[in-house]
């Protein structure tokens, strides 16, 4: 695995399971001939995301995934950190023309998701949109009730670029037979791929629990010691939602006792966890109600994101983490990011310095909510030391929000100018035609607000360090 020899992995897998090549092909949804070519060394997988998709489909034990290289092989690595020279999705395979699927990899809680796609050549490129000619298969594709995508191909300077849109028309009066235009802002790259990955993964899991999840939420009790999800048959994403809402309700119940500028500590380290801020509808409402009441307050929110979490995260997850932090900043919440892994296991909390603290954790708590209110001086001092260290030793420290976003992008190994340009493009057209949620639990308000704020801040804030640009 460490040498990217997937063909040998598959051969060993078949030897110990007795499966045929055709059986493996069915597991990963490809032709048997492709499995044969892989085993004979005629086909190689050199993209980490595709490699992880295979290991997930084959059920490779999670403890063995640490053998995988920590970055995609095409990204220059000199010191083990993600490269920033080009954030375009170079490693994504070009989707062939015609009907097919986009296989989105599993995360820690998100399961592998396969989206039907119809890929067609763009007839023309008018203004900021790619136009597709009407044809019977396109009309049929746009009437699919499930999430499906339309991909427009366009060759630019000898390179095939792909632009993706939700297949279903927006608006009750928009007919499926109407002309199709795909905004150029929806080019498939680490930004749009990350959005589709999170929305699709969250949505599939929540819709899978659609019958029982509303009942679980209706019976939710935000009390110390309460279970995040009593029904263990729920998906991991549904448990994330219930845990998140449990903690949000608990903190909001004590909001008036936290003063004008409480200090928050959060446990999200990766894009999958942080994307809940962008897409879970209740979290956007929570931010509205917990935002600083005074613009000059001393409050803020601390994150512990060790270098190991950055290095091991694919670019699209780092983009999601960046956008979640940008969303906080858009509400006037100053953010701090410490790389000290010693704080990784600190419970999430809201602190009114010297008065009380509300403990509320759901991230990585093994299915149990951690809820408590305390005014014990020792606990308050400990929490004050945690946030004090984060604010005084933040890897993203700066006076202005825009400068903190630049520093955050650089810490996460992302190209600041690329983020600014792409967020400005998405802000101009909105994200609904890209990733309109089917679940009532999800929304795009947080994503749109984050993109808009990034565009406003980074289009005018100069870079603090020299980073290679495209």
Tab-separated table of C-alpha atoms in Angstrom:
chain	number	residue	atom	x	y	z
A	1	UNK	CA	0.000	0.000	0.000
A	2	UNK	CA	2.797	2.416	0.884
A	3	UNK	CA	4.269	1.849	-2.578
A	4	UNK	CA	0.923	2.420	-4.316
A	5	UNK	CA	0.871	-1.215	-5.521
A	6	UNK	CA	-2.899	-1.596	-5.534
A	7	UNK	CA	-2.717	-4.517	-7.959
A	8	UNK	CA	-0.870	-6.583	-5.347
A	9	UNK	CA	-3.357	-5.503	-2.667
A	10	UNK	CA	-6.239	-6.722	-4.834
A	11	UNK	CA	-4.511	-10.034	-5.587
A	12	UNK	CA	-3.903	-10.650	-1.877
A	13	UNK	CA	-7.476	-9.643	-1.108
A	14	UNK	CA	-8.828	-12.169	-3.624
A	15	UNK	CA	-6.447	-14.883	-2.394
A	16	UNK	CA	-7.695	-14.585	1.181
A	17	UNK	CA	-11.384	-14.098	0.385
A	18	UNK	CA	-11.786	-16.429	-2.576
A	19	UNK	CA	-13.495	-13.717	-4.610
A	20	UNK	CA	-13.170	-13.689	-8.376
A	21	UNK	CA	-12.067	-10.683	-10.393
A	22	UNK	CA	-15.689	-10.247	-11.425
A	23	UNK	CA	-16.690	-10.165	-7.743
A	24	UNK	CA	-14.157	-7.440	-6.990
A	25	UNK	CA	-15.315	-5.539	-10.076
A	26	UNK	CA	-18.894	-5.549	-8.752
A	27	UNK	CA	-17.709	-4.229	-5.374
A	28	UNK	CA	-16.024	-1.207	-6.927
A	29	UNK	CA	-18.461	-0.838	-9.838
A	30	UNK	CA	-15.986	-1.289	-12.722
A	31	UNK	CA	-15.435	-3.880	-15.453
A	32	UNK	CA	-13.720	-7.183	-14.698
A	33	UNK	CA	-11.181	-6.362	-17.418
A	34	UNK	CA	-10.052	-3.326	-15.408
A	35	UNK	CA	-9.394	-5.510	-12.358
A	36	UNK	CA	-7.363	-7.863	-14.544
A	37	UNK	CA	-5.311	-4.992	-15.942
A	38	UNK	CA	-4.703	-3.692	-12.415
A	39	UNK	CA	-3.460	-7.052	-11.159
A	40	UNK	CA	-1.167	-7.535	-14.187
A	41	UNK	CA	0.391	-4.115	-13.708
A	42	UNK	CA	-1.101	-2.702	-16.921
A	43	UNK	CA	-3.194	-0.212	-14.928
A	44	UNK	CA	-2.003	1.817	-11.955
A	45	UNK	CA	-3.764	4.043	-9.421
A	46	UNK	CA	-1.650	7.061	-8.639
A	47	UNK	CA	-4.294	9.305	-7.082
A	48	UNK	CA	-4.745	9.039	-3.316
A	49	UNK	CA	-8.479	9.712	-3.460
A	50	UNK	CA	-9.054	6.853	-5.909
A	51	UNK	CA	-6.773	4.625	-3.820
A	52	UNK	CA	-8.831	5.363	-0.693
A	53	UNK	CA	-12.041	4.625	-2.638
A	54	UNK	CA	-10.677	1.170	-3.463
A	55	UNK	CA	-9.555	0.457	0.102
A	56	UNK	CA	-12.954	1.574	1.398
A	57	UNK	CA	-14.803	-0.677	-1.052
A	58	UNK	CA	-12.581	-3.641	-0.173
A	59	UNK	CA	-12.975	-3.072	3.560
A	60	UNK	CA	-9.288	-2.540	4.269
A	61	UNK	CA	-8.927	-2.183	8.083
A	62	UNK	CA	-8.734	1.457	9.091
A	63	UNK	CA	-5.493	0.953	11.033
A	64	UNK	CA	-3.734	0.012	7.783
A	65	UNK	CA	-4.663	3.265	6.061
A	66	UNK	CA	-1.830	4.944	7.924
A	67	UNK	CA	0.479	3.194	5.460
A	68	UNK	CA	-0.812	5.419	2.661
A	69	UNK	CA	1.320	8.390	1.645
A	70	UNK	CA	-0.046	11.553	3.260
A	71	UNK	CA	-0.378	13.515	0.031
A	72	UNK	CA	-1.250	12.900	-3.579
A	73	UNK	CA	1.821	11.901	-5.597
A	74	UNK	CA	1.457	14.713	-8.122
A	75	UNK	CA	1.820	17.430	-5.454
A	76	UNK	CA	5.443	18.491	-4.935
A	77	UNK	CA	6.383	17.730	-1.329
A	78	UNK	CA	9.588	19.085	0.091
A	79	UNK	CA	8.761	19.323	3.797
A	80	UNK	CA	5.699	17.121	4.189
A	81	UNK	CA	3.181	19.970	4.011
A	82	UNK	CA	0.559	20.385	1.287
A	83	UNK	CA	1.717	22.327	-1.732
A	84	UNK	CA	0.098	25.654	-2.663
A	85	UNK	CA	1.328	26.098	-6.204
A	86	UNK	CA	-1.832	24.823	-7.863
A	87	UNK	CA	-5.135	24.112	-6.146
A	88	UNK	CA	-6.848	23.048	-9.358
A	89	UNK	CA	-8.080	19.467	-9.100
A	90	UNK	CA	-5.283	17.919	-11.179
A	91	UNK	CA	-5.832	14.492	-9.665
A	92	UNK	CA	-9.506	14.144	-10.591
A	93	UNK	CA	-10.111	11.846	-13.516
A	94	UNK	CA	-11.869	13.474	-16.464
A	95	UNK	CA	-15.406	12.143	-16.655
A	96	UNK	CA	-15.992	10.469	-20.041
A	97	UNK	CA	-18.789	11.751	-22.248
A	98	UNK	CA	-22.181	10.119	-21.834
A	99	UNK	CA	-23.897	8.735	-18.733
A	100	UNK	CA	-21.685	7.627	-15.867
A	101	UNK	CA	-21.062	8.334	-12.220
A	102	UNK	CA	-18.908	10.473	-9.976
A	103	UNK	CA	-17.656	8.337	-7.099
A	104	UNK	CA	-17.122	10.465	-3.987
A	105	UNK	CA	-14.880	8.827	-1.361
A	106	UNK	CA	-15.800	7.958	2.191
A	107	UNK	CA	-14.678	10.126	5.074
A	108	UNK	CA	-14.588	9.268	8.742
A	109	UNK	CA	-18.386	9.580	9.021
A	110	UNK	CA	-19.468	10.174	5.428
A	111	UNK	CA	-19.970	7.002	3.398
A	112	UNK	CA	-18.898	6.534	-0.214
A	113	UNK	CA	-21.419	8.268	-2.479
A	114	UNK	CA	-21.955	7.652	-6.195
A	115	UNK	CA	-23.674	10.448	-8.134
A	116	UNK	CA	-25.140	9.798	-11.601
A	117	UNK	CA	-23.565	12.161	-14.127
A	118	UNK	CA	-24.299	12.975	-17.739
A	119	UNK	CA	-21.249	14.461	-19.423
A	120	UNK	CA	-21.707	16.360	-22.679
A	121	UNK	CA	-19.546	18.672	-24.788
A	122	UNK	CA	-20.394	22.332	-24.385
A	123	UNK	CA	-21.915	23.726	-27.569
A	124	UNK	CA	-20.717	27.240	-26.798
A	125	UNK	CA	-19.236	29.417	-24.100
A	126	UNK	CA	-21.341	32.574	-23.759
A	127	UNK	CA	-20.446	35.175	-21.157
A	128	UNK	CA	-19.957	33.296	-17.911
A	129	UNK	CA	-21.894	30.174	-18.870
A	130	UNK	CA	-21.400	27.041	-20.933
A	131	UNK	CA	-24.377	26.209	-23.124
A	132	UNK	CA	-25.565	22.669	-23.839
A	133	UNK	CA	-27.702	21.784	-26.831
A	134	UNK	CA	-31.066	20.226	-26.046
A	135	UNK	CA	-31.206	16.483	-26.674
A	136	UNK	CA	-33.541	13.687	-25.469
A	137	UNK	CA	-31.087	12.159	-22.984
A	138	UNK	CA	-30.474	15.559	-21.409
A	139	UNK	CA	-34.215	16.180	-20.958
A	140	UNK	CA	-34.653	12.758	-19.339
A	141	UNK	CA	-31.660	13.322	-17.071
A	142	UNK	CA	-33.130	16.586	-15.752
A	143	UNK	CA	-36.293	14.864	-14.516
A	144	UNK	CA	-34.426	12.531	-12.134
A	145	UNK	CA	-35.816	12.946	-8.589
A	146	UNK	CA	-32.547	11.849	-6.974
A	147	UNK	CA	-29.392	13.959	-6.987
A	148	UNK	CA	-27.788	13.785	-10.411
A	149	UNK	CA	-25.286	15.994	-12.182
A	150	UNK	CA	-24.803	17.488	-15.615
A	151	UNK	CA	-21.199	17.994	-16.642
A	152	UNK	CA	-20.190	20.271	-19.496
A	153	UNK	CA	-16.845	19.532	-21.177
A	154	UNK	CA	-14.763	22.303	-22.671
A	155	UNK	CA	-11.215	22.086	-24.022
A	156	UNK	CA	-9.207	25.199	-23.176
A	157	UNK	CA	-5.582	25.521	-24.308
A	158	UNK	CA	-5.434	21.779	-24.940
A	159	UNK	CA	-6.750	20.885	-21.478
A	160	UNK	CA	-10.198	19.399	-20.860
A	161	UNK	CA	-12.011	21.366	-18.192
A	162	UNK	CA	-15.294	20.224	-16.690
A	163	UNK	CA	-18.136	22.284	-15.277
A	164	UNK	CA	-20.784	20.619	-13.131
A	165	UNK	CA	-24.369	21.529	-12.234
A	166	UNK	CA	-27.295	19.931	-10.430
A	167	UNK	CA	-29.433	18.231	-13.060
A	168	UNK	CA	-32.822	19.345	-11.735
A	169	UNK	CA	-34.033	22.749	-12.951
A	170	UNK	CA	-34.427	25.492	-10.365
A	171	UNK	CA	-37.912	26.943	-10.044
A	172	UNK	CA	-41.333	25.439	-10.616
A	173	UNK	CA	-41.713	27.123	-14.002
A	174	UNK	CA	-38.394	25.964	-15.420
A	175	UNK	CA	-39.087	23.070	-17.761
A	176	UNK	CA	-36.699	20.167	-18.105
A	177	UNK	CA	-36.638	20.844	-21.845
A	178	UNK	CA	-35.444	24.435	-21.394
A	179	UNK	CA	-31.921	25.305	-22.624
A	180	UNK	CA	-29.203	24.268	-20.186
A	181	UNK	CA	-26.450	26.603	-19.147
A	182	UNK	CA	-23.764	25.693	-16.645
A	183	UNK	CA	-22.068	28.621	-14.897
A	184	UNK	CA	-18.326	28.787	-15.423
A	185	UNK	CA	-18.082	29.343	-11.656
A	186	UNK	CA	-19.025	25.669	-11.257
A	187	UNK	CA	-15.767	24.346	-12.684
A	188	UNK	CA	-14.866	21.057	-11.020
A	189	UNK	CA	-11.934	21.693	-8.707
A	190	UNK	CA	-11.116	21.325	-5.019
A	191	UNK	CA	-13.728	23.939	-4.068
A	192	UNK	CA	-16.701	22.555	-5.973
A	193	UNK	CA	-15.625	18.944	-5.406
A	194	UNK	CA	-15.509	19.554	-1.650
A	195	UNK	CA	-18.963	21.134	-1.681
A	196	UNK	CA	-20.445	18.223	-3.639
A	197	UNK	CA	-18.633	15.700	-1.439
A	198	UNK	CA	-19.987	17.164	1.808
A	199	UNK	CA	-23.527	17.937	0.648
A	200	UNK	CA	-23.967	14.584	-1.091
A	201	UNK	CA	-22.511	12.609	1.801
A	202	UNK	CA	-24.556	14.434	4.437
A	203	UNK	CA	-27.695	14.253	2.329
A	204	UNK	CA	-27.503	10.541	1.532
A	205	UNK	CA	-27.087	9.671	5.207
A	206	UNK	CA	-29.853	11.978	6.449
A	207	UNK	CA	-32.330	10.862	3.806
A	208	UNK	CA	-31.516	7.277	4.725
A	209	UNK	CA	-32.773	8.066	8.240
A	210	UNK	CA	-35.661	10.255	7.103
A	211	UNK	CA	-38.312	8.212	8.916
A	212	UNK	CA	-36.619	7.998	12.306
A	213	UNK	CA	-34.489	11.154	12.438
A	214	UNK	CA	-37.390	13.628	12.972
A	215	UNK	CA	-38.622	11.506	15.890
A	216	UNK	CA	-35.125	11.415	17.367
A	217	UNK	CA	-34.866	15.195	17.119
A	218	UNK	CA	-38.343	15.687	18.569
A	219	UNK	CA	-37.407	13.638	21.634
A	220	UNK	CA	-34.031	15.332	21.999
A	221	UNK	CA	-33.125	16.284	25.560
A	222	UNK	CA	-30.141	18.582	25.982
A	223	UNK	CA	-29.226	17.337	29.441
A	224	UNK	CA	-25.893	16.303	30.939
A	225	UNK	CA	-25.219	12.636	30.268
A	226	UNK	CA	-27.807	12.335	27.511
A	227	UNK	CA	-26.946	10.062	24.602
A	228	UNK	CA	-26.137	11.658	21.278
A	229	UNK	CA	-28.201	9.007	19.511
A	230	UNK	CA	-30.104	6.395	21.472
A	231	UNK	CA	-31.000	4.585	18.261
A	232	UNK	CA	-27.717	2.990	17.223
A	233	UNK	CA	-29.173	2.152	13.803
A	234	UNK	CA	-28.782	5.780	12.756
A	235	UNK	CA	-25.990	6.685	10.355
A	236	UNK	CA	-22.871	8.423	11.624
A	237	UNK	CA	-23.964	11.657	9.937
A	238	UNK	CA	-27.348	11.556	11.689
A	239	UNK	CA	-25.539	11.113	14.995
A	240	UNK	CA	-23.375	14.094	14.069
A	241	UNK	CA	-26.511	16.147	13.477
A	242	UNK	CA	-28.138	15.068	16.736
A	243	UNK	CA	-24.954	15.623	18.725
A	244	UNK	CA	-24.440	19.042	17.184
A	245	UNK	CA	-28.015	20.129	17.826
A	246	UNK	CA	-27.885	18.792	21.394
A	247	UNK	CA	-24.849	20.948	22.143
A	248	UNK	CA	-26.285	23.976	20.336
A	249	UNK	CA	-29.511	23.828	22.351
A	250	UNK	CA	-27.573	23.396	25.580
A	251	UNK	CA	-25.371	26.436	24.976
A	252	UNK	CA	-28.290	28.559	23.793
A	253	UNK	CA	-30.153	27.644	26.969
A	254	UNK	CA	-27.316	29.262	28.936
A	255	UNK	CA	-26.475	32.055	26.471
A	256	UNK	CA	-27.732	34.896	28.676
A	257	UNK	CA	-25.344	33.841	31.441
A	258	UNK	CA	-22.276	34.035	29.188
A	259	UNK	CA	-22.064	37.809	28.807
A	260	UNK	CA	-21.600	39.890	25.670
A	261	UNK	CA	-18.329	38.352	24.470
A	262	UNK	CA	-17.986	34.680	25.410
A	263	UNK	CA	-14.947	32.722	24.290
A	264	UNK	CA	-15.570	29.414	22.506
A	265	UNK	CA	-13.418	26.355	22.042
A	266	UNK	CA	-14.221	23.917	19.261
A	267	UNK	CA	-12.932	20.411	18.444
A	268	UNK	CA	-13.239	20.375	14.633
A	269	UNK	CA	-9.915	19.591	12.972
A	270	UNK	CA	-10.895	18.411	9.492
A	271	UNK	CA	-13.174	19.589	6.732
A	272	UNK	CA	-15.700	16.803	7.276
A	273	UNK	CA	-16.363	17.942	10.848
A	274	UNK	CA	-16.166	21.650	10.016
A	275	UNK	CA	-18.511	21.339	7.014
A	276	UNK	CA	-21.379	20.915	9.468
A	277	UNK	CA	-21.115	24.679	10.085
A	278	UNK	CA	-21.590	25.319	6.381
A	279	UNK	CA	-24.472	22.912	5.686
A	280	UNK	CA	-26.366	21.939	8.863
A	281	UNK	CA	-29.200	24.432	8.919
A	282	UNK	CA	-29.422	24.698	12.696
A	283	UNK	CA	-25.744	25.649	13.010
A	284	UNK	CA	-26.139	28.799	10.929
A	285	UNK	CA	-29.019	29.845	13.175
A	286	UNK	CA	-26.860	29.024	16.192
A	287	UNK	CA	-24.104	31.332	14.933
A	288	UNK	CA	-26.628	34.127	14.476
A	289	UNK	CA	-27.683	33.805	18.115
A	290	UNK	CA	-24.203	33.436	19.613
A	291	UNK	CA	-22.379	36.109	17.593
A	292	UNK	CA	-20.690	38.846	19.672
A	293	UNK	CA	-23.151	41.469	20.840
A	294	UNK	CA	-20.453	44.151	20.699
A	295	UNK	CA	-18.188	44.495	17.648
A	296	UNK	CA	-15.229	45.406	19.861
A	297	UNK	CA	-15.676	42.484	22.243
A	298	UNK	CA	-12.840	40.261	23.364
A	299	UNK	CA	-14.590	37.029	22.447
A	300	UNK	CA	-13.506	34.576	19.824
A	301	UNK	CA	-13.349	30.902	18.877
A	302	UNK	CA	-10.309	28.684	19.151
A	303	UNK	CA	-9.454	25.685	16.966
A	304	UNK	CA	-6.802	23.038	17.527
A	305	UNK	CA	-5.597	21.915	14.087
A	306	UNK	CA	-2.275	20.073	14.419
A	307	UNK	CA	0.080	19.810	11.470
A	308	UNK	CA	-0.704	16.090	11.265
A	309	UNK	CA	-4.369	16.893	10.588
A	310	UNK	CA	-3.394	19.351	7.848
A	311	UNK	CA	-0.953	17.005	6.141
A	312	UNK	CA	-3.328	14.039	6.193
A	313	UNK	CA	-6.337	15.973	4.809
A	314	UNK	CA	-7.028	16.157	1.060
A	315	UNK	CA	-7.205	19.652	-0.401
A	316	UNK	CA	-10.999	19.645	-0.723
A	317	UNK	CA	-11.363	18.980	3.026
A	318	UNK	CA	-8.910	21.770	3.848
A	319	UNK	CA	-10.995	24.106	1.683
A	320	UNK	CA	-14.102	23.194	3.705
A	321	UNK	CA	-12.277	23.848	6.983
A	322	UNK	CA	-11.111	27.199	5.654
A	323	UNK	CA	-14.662	28.166	4.644
A	324	UNK	CA	-16.030	27.193	8.072
A	325	UNK	CA	-13.478	29.479	9.729
A	326	UNK	CA	-14.387	32.227	7.252
A	327	UNK	CA	-18.043	31.824	8.211
A	328	UNK	CA	-17.147	32.426	11.876
A	329	UNK	CA	-15.240	35.555	10.918
A	330	UNK	CA	-18.195	36.798	8.875
A	331	UNK	CA	-20.200	36.950	12.121
A	332	UNK	CA	-17.526	39.056	13.790
A	333	UNK	CA	-16.058	36.058	15.631
A	334	UNK	CA	-12.268	36.318	15.852
A	335	UNK	CA	-10.706	32.917	15.201
A	336	UNK	CA	-7.514	31.403	16.556
A	337	UNK	CA	-5.819	28.270	15.259
A	338	UNK	CA	-3.227	26.504	17.396
A	339	UNK	CA	-1.077	23.703	16.046
A	340	UNK	CA	-0.407	22.341	19.550
A	341	UNK	CA	-1.793	18.787	19.460
A	342	UNK	CA	-1.866	18.725	23.250
A	343	UNK	CA	-5.216	20.530	23.131
A	344	UNK	CA	-6.833	18.074	20.709
A	345	UNK	CA	-8.783	16.282	23.430
A	346	UNK	CA	-10.012	19.366	25.279
A	347	UNK	CA	-13.799	19.402	25.474
A	348	UNK	CA	-15.659	22.043	23.505
A	349	UNK	CA	-16.866	24.883	25.713
A	350	UNK	CA	-18.233	28.416	25.897
A	351	UNK	CA	-16.491	30.516	28.541
A	352	UNK	CA	-17.474	33.685	30.335
A	353	UNK	CA	-14.055	34.442	31.860
A	354	UNK	CA	-14.089	34.381	35.641
A	355	UNK	CA	-17.811	33.616	35.811
A	356	UNK	CA	-18.835	30.259	34.327
A	357	UNK	CA	-18.267	27.836	31.514
A	358	UNK	CA	-20.715	25.760	29.501
A	359	UNK	CA	-19.166	22.471	28.364
A	360	UNK	CA	-20.718	21.064	25.182
A	361	UNK	CA	-18.897	18.487	23.038
A	362	UNK	CA	-20.063	16.150	20.303
A	363	UNK	CA	-17.039	15.835	17.992
A	364	UNK	CA	-15.108	12.598	18.626
A	365	UNK	CA	-17.005	11.800	21.844
A	366	UNK	CA	-17.846	8.178	20.930
A	367	UNK	CA	-21.601	8.743	20.743
A	368	UNK	CA	-22.114	10.502	24.088
A	369	UNK	CA	-22.678	14.219	24.534
A	370	UNK	CA	-20.470	15.990	27.067
A	371	UNK	CA	-22.686	18.631	28.674
A	372	UNK	CA	-22.137	20.547	31.898
A	373	UNK	CA	-22.176	24.013	33.460
A	374	UNK	CA	-19.455	24.898	35.924
A	375	UNK	CA	-18.277	27.865	37.943
A	376	UNK	CA	-15.414	26.029	39.645
A	377	UNK	CA	-12.403	28.373	39.763
A	378	UNK	CA	-9.944	25.622	38.800
A	379	UNK	CA	-11.918	24.640	35.694
A	380	UNK	CA	-12.388	28.273	34.673
A	381	UNK	CA	-8.631	28.882	34.989
A	382	UNK	CA	-7.881	25.804	32.894
A	383	UNK	CA	-10.245	26.888	30.123
A	384	UNK	CA	-8.872	30.435	30.255
A	385	UNK	CA	-5.357	29.030	29.847
A	386	UNK	CA	-6.467	26.982	26.825
A	387	UNK	CA	-8.022	29.943	25.016
A	388	UNK	CA	-5.234	32.240	26.179
A	389	UNK	CA	-2.623	29.953	24.672
A	390	UNK	CA	-4.599	29.676	21.442
A	391	UNK	CA	-5.002	33.439	21.105
A	392	UNK	CA	-1.401	34.240	22.046
A	393	UNK	CA	0.173	31.502	19.906
A	394	UNK	CA	-2.243	31.340	17.002
A	395	UNK	CA	-0.786	30.250	13.689
A	396	UNK	CA	-3.218	32.662	12.047
A	397	UNK	CA	-2.797	35.690	14.310
A	398	UNK	CA	-3.524	39.080	12.729
A	399	UNK	CA	-5.428	42.248	13.559
A	400	UNK	CA	-7.909	42.185	10.667
A	401	UNK	CA	-10.274	39.424	9.588
A	402	UNK	CA	-8.959	39.415	6.031
A	403	UNK	CA	-5.387	39.042	7.239
A	404	UNK	CA	-6.418	36.136	9.460
A	405	UNK	CA	-8.041	34.459	6.451
A	406	UNK	CA	-4.824	34.839	4.455
A	407	UNK	CA	-2.847	33.317	7.317
A	408	UNK	CA	-5.400	30.497	7.664
A	409	UNK	CA	-5.197	29.673	3.960
A	410	UNK	CA	-1.413	29.591	4.113
A	411	UNK	CA	-1.415	27.388	7.203
A	412	UNK	CA	-3.761	24.951	5.444
A	413	UNK	CA	-1.608	24.926	2.316
A	414	UNK	CA	-4.196	26.655	0.105
A	415	UNK	CA	-3.613	29.248	-2.606
A	416	UNK	CA	-5.057	32.520	-1.298
A	417	UNK	CA	-5.475	34.186	-4.686
A	418	UNK	CA	-7.224	31.089	-6.047
A	419	UNK	CA	-9.604	31.034	-3.062
A	420	UNK	CA	-10.387	34.718	-3.505
A	421	UNK	CA	-11.125	34.350	-7.206
A	422	UNK	CA	-13.182	31.186	-6.890
A	423	UNK	CA	-15.233	32.410	-3.928
A	424	UNK	CA	-15.947	35.638	-5.817
A	425	UNK	CA	-17.162	33.601	-8.800
A	426	UNK	CA	-19.439	31.445	-6.638
A	427	UNK	CA	-20.769	34.490	-4.798
A	428	UNK	CA	-21.781	36.080	-8.090
A	429	UNK	CA	-23.981	33.148	-9.160
A	430	UNK	CA	-24.851	31.491	-5.843
A	431	UNK	CA	-24.438	27.813	-5.018
A	432	UNK	CA	-28.012	26.526	-5.329
A	433	UNK	CA	-27.643	25.280	-8.900
A	434	UNK	CA	-24.484	23.438	-7.877
A	435	UNK	CA	-25.561	21.694	-4.676
A	436	UNK	CA	-29.220	22.296	-3.815
A	437	UNK	CA	-29.935	20.081	-0.767
A	438	UNK	CA	-32.770	17.540	-0.834
A	439	UNK	CA	-32.840	17.146	2.954
A	440	UNK	CA	-34.769	19.626	5.084
A	441	UNK	CA	-31.916	19.474	7.623
A	442	UNK	CA	-29.424	21.019	5.211
A	443	UNK	CA	-29.063	24.515	3.803
A	444	UNK	CA	-26.638	26.656	1.815
A	445	UNK	CA	-26.863	29.873	3.849
A	446	UNK	CA	-23.576	29.210	5.644
A	447	UNK	CA	-21.721	28.288	2.456
A	448	UNK	CA	-22.979	31.350	0.586
A	449	UNK	CA	-22.136	33.651	3.507
A	450	UNK	CA	-18.624	32.193	3.776
A	451	UNK	CA	-17.920	32.539	0.037
A	452	UNK	CA	-19.225	36.091	0.009
A	453	UNK	CA	-17.083	37.060	3.009
A	454	UNK	CA	-13.938	35.501	1.537
A	455	UNK	CA	-14.504	37.358	-1.720
A	456	UNK	CA	-15.026	40.661	0.083
A	457	UNK	CA	-11.971	40.245	2.285
A	458	UNK	CA	-9.395	38.566	0.085
A	459	UNK	CA	-10.009	40.534	-3.085
A	460	UNK	CA	-8.686	43.640	-1.321
A	461	UNK	CA	-6.312	42.268	1.336
A	462	UNK	CA	-2.703	41.957	0.118
A	463	UNK	CA	-0.860	38.694	0.616
A	464	UNK	CA	1.343	38.565	3.697
A	465	UNK	CA	3.891	36.167	2.213
A	466	UNK	CA	5.013	35.207	-1.232
A	467	UNK	CA	3.206	32.077	-2.405
A	468	UNK	CA	3.374	30.608	-5.912
A	469	UNK	CA	0.347	31.547	-7.996
A	470	UNK	CA	-1.105	30.283	-11.233
